Coordinates of C-alpha atoms and ligand atoms in Angstrom, one line a residue:
M552 CA 8.4 -32.9 14.7
K553 CA 10.7 -30.0 15.3
E554 CA 9.1 -27.1 17.1
I555 CA 9.3 -23.5 15.8
L556 CA 8.5 -20.4 17.9
V557 CA 6.7 -17.7 15.8
I558 CA 6.9 -14.2 17.2
G559 CA 4.3 -12.0 15.5
G560 CA 2.4 -15.1 14.4
T561 CA -1.1 -13.6 14.8
G562 CA -0.1 -10.7 12.5
A563 CA -0.7 -10.2 8.8
Q564 CA 2.8 -11.5 8.0
G565 CA 3.4 -14.1 10.7
S566 CA 0.1 -15.9 10.2
M567 CA 1.2 -16.9 6.8
V568 CA 4.2 -18.5 8.3
V569 CA 2.2 -20.3 10.9
K570 CA -0.1 -21.6 8.3
A571 CA 2.8 -22.8 6.0
L572 CA 4.7 -24.6 8.9
S573 CA 1.5 -26.2 10.1
Q574 CA 0.6 -27.5 6.6
S575 CA 4.2 -28.9 6.2
K576 CA 3.4 -31.5 8.8
H577 CA 7.0 -31.6 9.8
Y578 CA 7.0 -28.7 12.2
S579 CA 4.9 -27.9 15.2
V580 CA 4.4 -24.3 16.0
R581 CA 4.4 -22.2 19.2
V582 CA 2.8 -18.8 18.7
L583 CA 3.6 -16.0 21.2
T584 CA 0.7 -13.6 21.6
R585 CA -0.5 -11.1 24.1
N586 CA -4.0 -12.5 24.0
A587 CA -4.7 -16.2 23.3
N588 CA -8.5 -15.5 23.1
S589 CA -8.3 -13.0 20.1
S590 CA -10.1 -14.3 17.1
R591 CA -6.9 -14.4 15.1
A592 CA -5.1 -16.4 17.8
Q593 CA -8.0 -18.8 18.1
H594 CA -8.1 -19.3 14.4
L595 CA -4.4 -20.3 14.4
A596 CA -5.0 -22.7 17.5
G597 CA -7.4 -24.6 15.3
L598 CA -4.7 -25.5 12.7
P599 CA -2.8 -28.8 13.2
N600 CA 0.2 -28.8 15.5
V601 CA -0.2 -25.1 16.5
T602 CA -0.1 -24.0 20.3
L603 CA -0.4 -20.5 21.7
M604 CA 1.8 -19.1 24.4
E605 CA 0.6 -15.9 26.1
G606 CA 3.4 -13.2 26.4
R607 CA 4.9 -10.1 25.0
Q608 CA 7.8 -9.5 22.6
D609 CA 8.9 -6.7 24.9
N610 CA 9.3 -8.8 28.1
Q611 CA 12.5 -10.7 28.5
K612 CA 11.0 -13.3 31.0
D613 CA 8.4 -14.0 28.3
L614 CA 11.1 -14.3 25.7
H615 CA 13.0 -16.9 27.7
R616 CA 9.8 -18.9 28.2
A617 CA 8.9 -18.6 24.5
F618 CA 12.4 -19.8 23.1
R619 CA 12.9 -22.5 25.8
G620 CA 12.8 -25.9 24.2
V621 CA 12.1 -25.0 20.6
Y622 CA 14.3 -26.1 17.6
G623 CA 13.8 -23.0 15.6
A624 CA 12.3 -19.5 15.7
W625 CA 10.8 -17.0 13.2
V626 CA 10.8 -13.6 14.7
N627 CA 8.9 -10.5 13.5
T628 CA 8.9 -7.9 16.1
D629 CA 6.3 -5.2 15.7
G630 CA 8.3 -2.1 14.8
F631 CA 5.1 -0.2 14.1
S632 CA 4.0 -0.2 17.6
L633 CA 7.3 -0.8 19.5
I634 CA 9.0 1.8 17.4
E635 CA 12.8 2.1 16.8
K636 CA 14.4 2.1 20.3
D637 CA 12.3 -0.7 21.9
E638 CA 12.4 -2.8 18.7
L639 CA 16.2 -2.4 18.6
F640 CA 16.6 -3.4 22.3
Y641 CA 14.1 -6.3 22.2
G642 CA 15.2 -7.4 18.8
V643 CA 18.8 -7.8 19.9
R644 CA 17.6 -9.3 23.2
A645 CA 15.4 -11.9 21.4
F646 CA 18.4 -13.1 19.5
E647 CA 20.6 -13.2 22.6
I648 CA 17.9 -15.0 24.6
A649 CA 17.4 -17.5 21.8
R650 CA 21.1 -18.3 21.9
H651 CA 21.0 -18.8 25.8
E652 CA 18.1 -21.2 25.2
R653 CA 20.1 -23.1 22.6
V654 CA 17.7 -22.5 19.7
Q655 CA 19.3 -24.1 16.6
H656 CA 17.9 -22.1 13.7
Y657 CA 16.9 -18.4 13.9
V658 CA 15.0 -16.5 11.2
W659 CA 14.8 -12.8 11.6
A660 CA 12.0 -11.0 9.6
S661 CA 13.5 -7.9 8.5
L662 CA 13.0 -4.9 6.2
P663 CA 15.5 -2.9 4.1
Y664 CA 17.9 -0.7 6.1
T665 CA 16.6 2.4 4.5
L666 CA 19.1 4.9 6.1
K667 CA 22.1 2.7 5.2
N668 CA 20.9 1.9 1.7
G669 CA 20.3 5.7 1.3
D670 CA 24.1 6.3 2.0
W671 CA 23.3 7.4 5.6
D672 CA 21.4 10.4 4.4
E673 CA 19.0 11.2 7.2
K674 CA 16.2 12.0 4.8
F675 CA 15.9 8.2 4.4
H676 CA 15.7 7.5 8.1
T677 CA 12.5 5.3 8.8
H678 CA 11.3 3.1 11.6
A679 CA 12.4 0.2 9.5
D680 CA 16.0 1.0 10.3
S681 CA 15.8 -0.9 13.6
K682 CA 15.1 -4.1 11.7
G683 CA 18.0 -3.4 9.4
R684 CA 20.4 -2.8 12.3
I685 CA 19.4 -6.0 14.0
K686 CA 19.9 -7.9 10.7
D687 CA 23.4 -6.7 10.5
F688 CA 24.0 -7.6 14.1
I689 CA 22.7 -11.1 13.6
L690 CA 24.7 -11.8 10.5
A691 CA 27.8 -10.5 12.1
E692 CA 27.5 -13.2 14.8
G693 CA 28.2 -15.8 12.2
Q694 CA 27.0 -19.3 12.0
E695 CA 28.8 -21.1 14.8
G696 CA 26.5 -22.6 17.4
M697 CA 23.2 -21.4 16.0
K698 CA 22.2 -21.0 12.3
S699 CA 20.6 -17.8 11.3
S700 CA 18.8 -16.6 8.3
I701 CA 17.2 -13.2 7.3
L702 CA 14.0 -12.9 5.4
T703 CA 13.8 -9.4 4.2
T704 CA 10.4 -8.3 3.1
V705 CA 9.3 -5.0 1.5
S706 CA 5.8 -3.3 1.6
Y707 CA 2.9 -5.7 1.3
M708 CA 0.9 -5.8 -1.9
E709 CA -1.9 -5.9 0.7
M710 CA -1.2 -2.3 1.6
L711 CA -3.4 -1.7 -1.4
I712 CA -6.2 -3.1 0.7
D713 CA -5.3 -1.9 4.3
G714 CA -2.6 0.9 4.6
V715 CA -1.0 3.8 2.9
F716 CA -1.6 2.5 -0.7
V717 CA -5.4 2.3 -0.5
P718 CA -7.2 4.4 -3.2
K719 CA -10.1 6.8 -2.7
K720 CA -13.4 6.0 -4.3
Q721 CA -14.8 9.0 -6.2
S722 CA -18.4 9.9 -6.7
D723 CA -18.4 8.7 -10.3
G724 CA -17.3 5.3 -9.2
S725 CA -13.7 5.6 -10.3
F726 CA -10.7 5.2 -7.9
V727 CA -7.8 7.6 -7.4
W728 CA -4.4 7.2 -5.7
L729 CA -3.4 10.6 -4.2
N730 CA 0.2 10.5 -2.9
P731 CA 3.7 12.0 -3.5
A732 CA 5.0 9.2 -5.7
T733 CA 6.2 10.1 -9.2
T734 CA 7.7 7.4 -11.4
G735 CA 9.9 5.3 -9.1
K736 CA 9.1 1.6 -9.0
I737 CA 8.2 0.3 -5.6
P738 CA 9.0 -3.3 -4.6
L739 CA 5.9 -5.1 -3.2
I740 CA 5.5 -8.6 -1.8
A741 CA 2.3 -10.6 -1.7
L742 CA 1.7 -11.8 1.8
E743 CA 0.5 -15.3 0.4
D744 CA 4.1 -16.2 -0.6
V745 CA 5.8 -15.3 2.7
G746 CA 4.8 -18.6 4.2
H747 CA 6.5 -20.6 1.4
Y748 CA 9.8 -18.7 1.5
S749 CA 9.9 -19.0 5.3
L750 CA 9.3 -22.8 5.2
W751 CA 12.0 -23.1 2.7
L752 CA 14.5 -21.2 5.0
F753 CA 13.9 -23.9 7.7
D754 CA 13.9 -26.9 5.3
N755 CA 17.1 -25.9 3.7
V756 CA 19.4 -24.9 6.4
S757 CA 22.6 -25.7 4.7
E758 CA 21.8 -23.2 2.0
S759 CA 19.9 -20.7 4.1
A760 CA 22.3 -20.3 7.0
G761 CA 23.8 -16.8 6.7
L762 CA 21.5 -15.9 3.8
D763 CA 19.6 -12.6 3.6
L764 CA 16.7 -13.7 1.4
K765 CA 15.1 -10.6 0.0
I766 CA 11.5 -11.3 -1.3
V767 CA 9.6 -9.2 -3.8
T768 CA 6.7 -10.2 -6.0
D769 CA 6.8 -7.2 -8.4
Y770 CA 8.1 -3.7 -8.9
V771 CA 5.5 -1.2 -9.8
N772 CA 4.8 2.6 -9.7
F773 CA 1.4 4.2 -9.2
E774 CA 0.8 4.5 -13.0
D775 CA 1.3 0.7 -13.2
I776 CA -1.0 0.2 -10.2
A777 CA -3.8 2.4 -11.7
S778 CA -3.7 0.9 -15.1
T779 CA -3.5 -2.6 -13.7
F780 CA -6.5 -1.9 -11.6
T781 CA -8.5 -0.8 -14.6
K782 CA -7.4 -3.8 -16.6
V783 CA -8.4 -6.1 -13.9
T784 CA -11.6 -4.6 -12.7
G785 CA -12.9 -2.6 -15.7
K786 CA -13.2 0.4 -13.3
K787 CA -11.3 3.7 -14.0
G788 CA -8.2 4.0 -11.9
T789 CA -5.9 7.1 -11.9
H790 CA -2.9 8.3 -10.0
K791 CA -2.4 12.0 -8.9
S792 CA 1.0 13.0 -7.8
L793 CA 0.8 15.6 -4.9
S794 CA 3.6 17.7 -3.4
L795 CA 4.8 16.1 -0.1
E796 CA 3.3 19.0 1.8
E797 CA -0.2 18.6 0.1
Y798 CA -0.1 14.8 0.9
L799 CA 1.0 15.2 4.6
L800 CA -1.9 17.6 5.2
L801 CA -4.4 15.2 3.8
A802 CA -2.9 11.9 5.2
E803 CA -1.6 12.8 8.7
P804 CA -3.8 10.9 11.3
F805 CA -3.6 14.1 13.6
L806 CA -1.4 17.1 14.1
D807 CA 2.1 16.1 15.2
A808 CA 1.2 12.4 15.4
P809 CA 4.1 10.1 16.3
A810 CA 5.0 7.3 14.0
N811 CA 3.5 4.8 16.4
W812 CA 0.3 6.9 16.9
Y813 CA -2.1 4.1 16.7
V814 CA -1.0 2.3 19.9
G815 CA -2.5 5.3 21.8
T816 CA -1.2 7.7 24.3
N817 CA -0.6 5.1 27.1
V818 CA 3.0 4.4 26.1
A819 CA 6.3 6.1 26.9
R820 CA 7.7 8.3 24.2
D821 CA 10.8 10.4 24.0
E822 CA 12.7 12.3 21.4
S823 CA 13.9 9.1 19.7
V824 CA 10.4 8.4 18.4
L825 CA 10.1 9.5 14.8
S826 CA 7.1 11.7 14.0
W827 CA 4.6 10.2 11.6
R828 CA 5.4 12.9 9.1
D829 CA 9.2 12.3 9.1
N830 CA 8.7 8.5 8.9
I831 CA 6.2 8.5 6.0
S832 CA 8.1 11.2 4.2
A833 CA 11.4 9.2 4.3
F834 CA 9.4 6.1 3.0
W835 CA 8.0 8.0 0.1
R836 CA 11.5 9.5 -0.8
Y837 CA 13.1 6.0 -0.5
W838 CA 10.4 4.4 -2.7
D839 CA 10.5 7.1 -5.3
N840 CA 14.3 7.2 -5.5
G841 CA 14.4 3.5 -6.3
I842 CA 17.4 3.0 -4.0
D843 CA 16.3 -0.3 -2.5
E844 CA 18.5 -3.3 -3.0
V845 CA 17.3 -5.4 -6.0
A846 CA 16.0 -8.9 -5.2
D847 CA 17.5 -11.9 -6.9
M848 CA 14.3 -13.0 -9.0
D849 CA 16.0 -16.2 -10.4
L850 CA 16.7 -17.4 -6.8
L851 CA 13.1 -16.6 -5.9
D852 CA 11.7 -18.6 -8.9
R853 CA 13.9 -21.5 -8.0
I854 CA 12.8 -21.5 -4.3
H855 CA 9.1 -20.8 -5.3
P856 CA 8.3 -21.8 -8.9
N857 CA 4.7 -21.1 -8.3
R858 CA 5.2 -17.7 -6.7
L859 CA 2.8 -14.9 -7.6
K860 CA 4.8 -13.1 -10.2
S861 CA 2.9 -9.8 -10.9
L862 CA 0.6 -7.2 -9.5
E863 CA -2.0 -8.3 -12.1
E864 CA -1.8 -11.9 -10.9
W865 CA -2.2 -10.8 -7.3
M866 CA -5.2 -8.5 -8.1
R867 CA -6.9 -11.3 -9.8
R868 CA -6.1 -13.8 -7.1
V869 CA -7.4 -11.7 -4.2
G870 CA -10.3 -10.3 -6.2
Y871 CA -9.0 -6.8 -5.8
N872 CA -11.7 -4.0 -6.0
G873 CA -10.0 -1.0 -4.5
R874 CA -12.0 -1.2 -1.2
M875 CA -10.4 -1.2 2.3
K876 CA -10.5 -4.5 4.2
P877 CA -8.8 -5.4 7.5
I878 CA -5.4 -7.0 7.0
M879 CA -3.1 -5.6 9.6
K880 CA -3.9 -6.9 13.2
G881 CA -2.7 -3.7 14.9
A882 CA -4.9 -1.5 12.8
E883 CA -7.9 -3.8 13.2
D884 CA -7.3 -3.9 17.0
L885 CA -7.2 0.0 17.0
R886 CA -10.6 0.2 15.0
Q887 CA -12.1 -2.4 17.4
A888 CA -11.0 -0.5 20.5
K889 CA -12.5 2.8 19.1
M890 CA -15.8 1.0 18.4
D891 CA -15.8 -0.5 21.9
S892 CA -15.1 2.9 23.5
K893 CA -18.0 4.4 21.5
T894 CA -20.3 1.6 22.6
N895 CA -19.2 2.0 26.2
S896 CA -19.7 5.7 26.2
K897 CA -23.3 5.3 25.0
L898 CA -24.2 2.8 27.8
Ligands
NAP516 N1 2.9 -3.1 6.4 C1 3.8 -3.5 5.7 O1 3.8 -3.4 4.4 C2 5.0 -4.3 6.2 C3 5.9 -5.0 5.4 C4 6.9 -5.7 5.9 C5 7.2 -5.7 7.3 N2 6.4 -5.0 8.1 C6 6.7 -5.0 9.5 O2 6.0 -6.0 10.1 C7 5.8 -5.7 11.5 C8 4.3 -5.8 11.9 O3 3.9 -7.1 11.6 P1 2.5 -7.3 10.7 O4 2.6 -6.6 9.4 O5 2.2 -8.7 10.7 O6 1.4 -6.4 11.6 P2 0.1 -6.8 12.3 O7 -0.8 -7.6 11.5 O8 -0.5 -5.6 12.9 O9 0.5 -7.7 13.5 C9 1.2 -7.3 14.7 C10 1.8 -8.4 15.4 O10 2.7 -8.1 16.4 C11 2.3 -8.7 17.6 N3 2.7 -7.8 18.8 C12 2.6 -6.5 18.7 N4 3.0 -6.0 19.9 C13 3.4 -7.1 20.6 C14 4.0 -7.3 21.9 N5 4.2 -6.3 22.7 N6 4.2 -8.6 22.3 C15 3.8 -9.7 21.6 N7 3.3 -9.5 20.4 C16 3.0 -8.3 19.9 C17 0.8 -9.0 17.5 O11 0.4 -10.1 18.4 P3 -0.8 -10.1 19.4 O12 -1.6 -8.9 19.2 O13 -1.4 -11.4 19.2 O14 -0.1 -10.0 20.7 C18 0.7 -9.4 16.0 O15 1.1 -10.7 15.8 C19 6.3 -4.2 11.7 O16 7.6 -4.2 12.2 C20 6.3 -3.7 10.2 O17 7.2 -2.7 10.1 C21 5.3 -4.4 7.6

């Protein structure tokens, strides 16, 4: 069996990849995690041919240990918590260290380079740009010596369950989406399918080397989301478009929050760190302007004929009901830490 290192494997996205590689029965998987005892890590350790290695994405010694001896790597650095400058440094270092350790196939889990796609207009500058810069760097290195592939995702459909797209329940039982979106169609990817596409990249290296595979399930605006919700659940769903300022006042976690606010105050921050307001504002502008690259749906159908093809299919598959449920590990860890500190202060 060929061994694949998965960085970010305990996360919402990476866990789908670990499961798909494990189920394939022709890869073994090494998952890098800061805590091998977390429930998500332990769940993965129970899957066939999966082992855990403790270490950090932002530690070069740990990266050397993690890449040593593996055939391939699937790398999703956590730009939400590392934020741009650290993600850029460790994202590039991870690639360089993988080359040093003679990894043969490297898959970089990327995001659209919003600033570049927005013709370098700073109003489209988001924390996702670090992944876009690293993608360009990796592809520019070519395919001599080590093969590389890019998996470009977009916002998860699951952000409708945990994240900025969760609706608010009203007293009459209906659900409302309150945000600055107008009519622009936003690309969304169902997490369930990320594993299949990632496995395909490893299984088809002659086609996937040098490829930037952009994966999307459906393109929808919030009118579509609300009406599909009503169709699927029978509950009333509406969308109310707010001005950006109205939205920011409602949604900002706390005044002047940094984009990586949820990792707490115990991390170094300097002027390179985007504010939460600037980051989310740029995302809403980017989504609403519809300037994202378009995915090749024919290619996606060929790679994954049984892929989820619409928001409606996804809502039915996951039993969507508009309620929040933990999906993202970072956000879940934050909620748990808050509960633990409340319990400790009562003791
Ligand atoms: N939300 C979206 O719609 C979306 C869409 C596409 C891409 N993304 C991108 O995906 C990334 C986050 O991944 P996710 O969505 O899977 O989030 P997640 O569920 O919160 O998982 C975060 C992952 O990062 C790992 N991690 C964080 N800091 C680490 C460190 N210092 N060293 C080692 N591992 C570390 C965590 O591992 P341990 O806790 O086990 O160490 C966990 O596996 C971000 O860059 C985000 O921009 C998000």
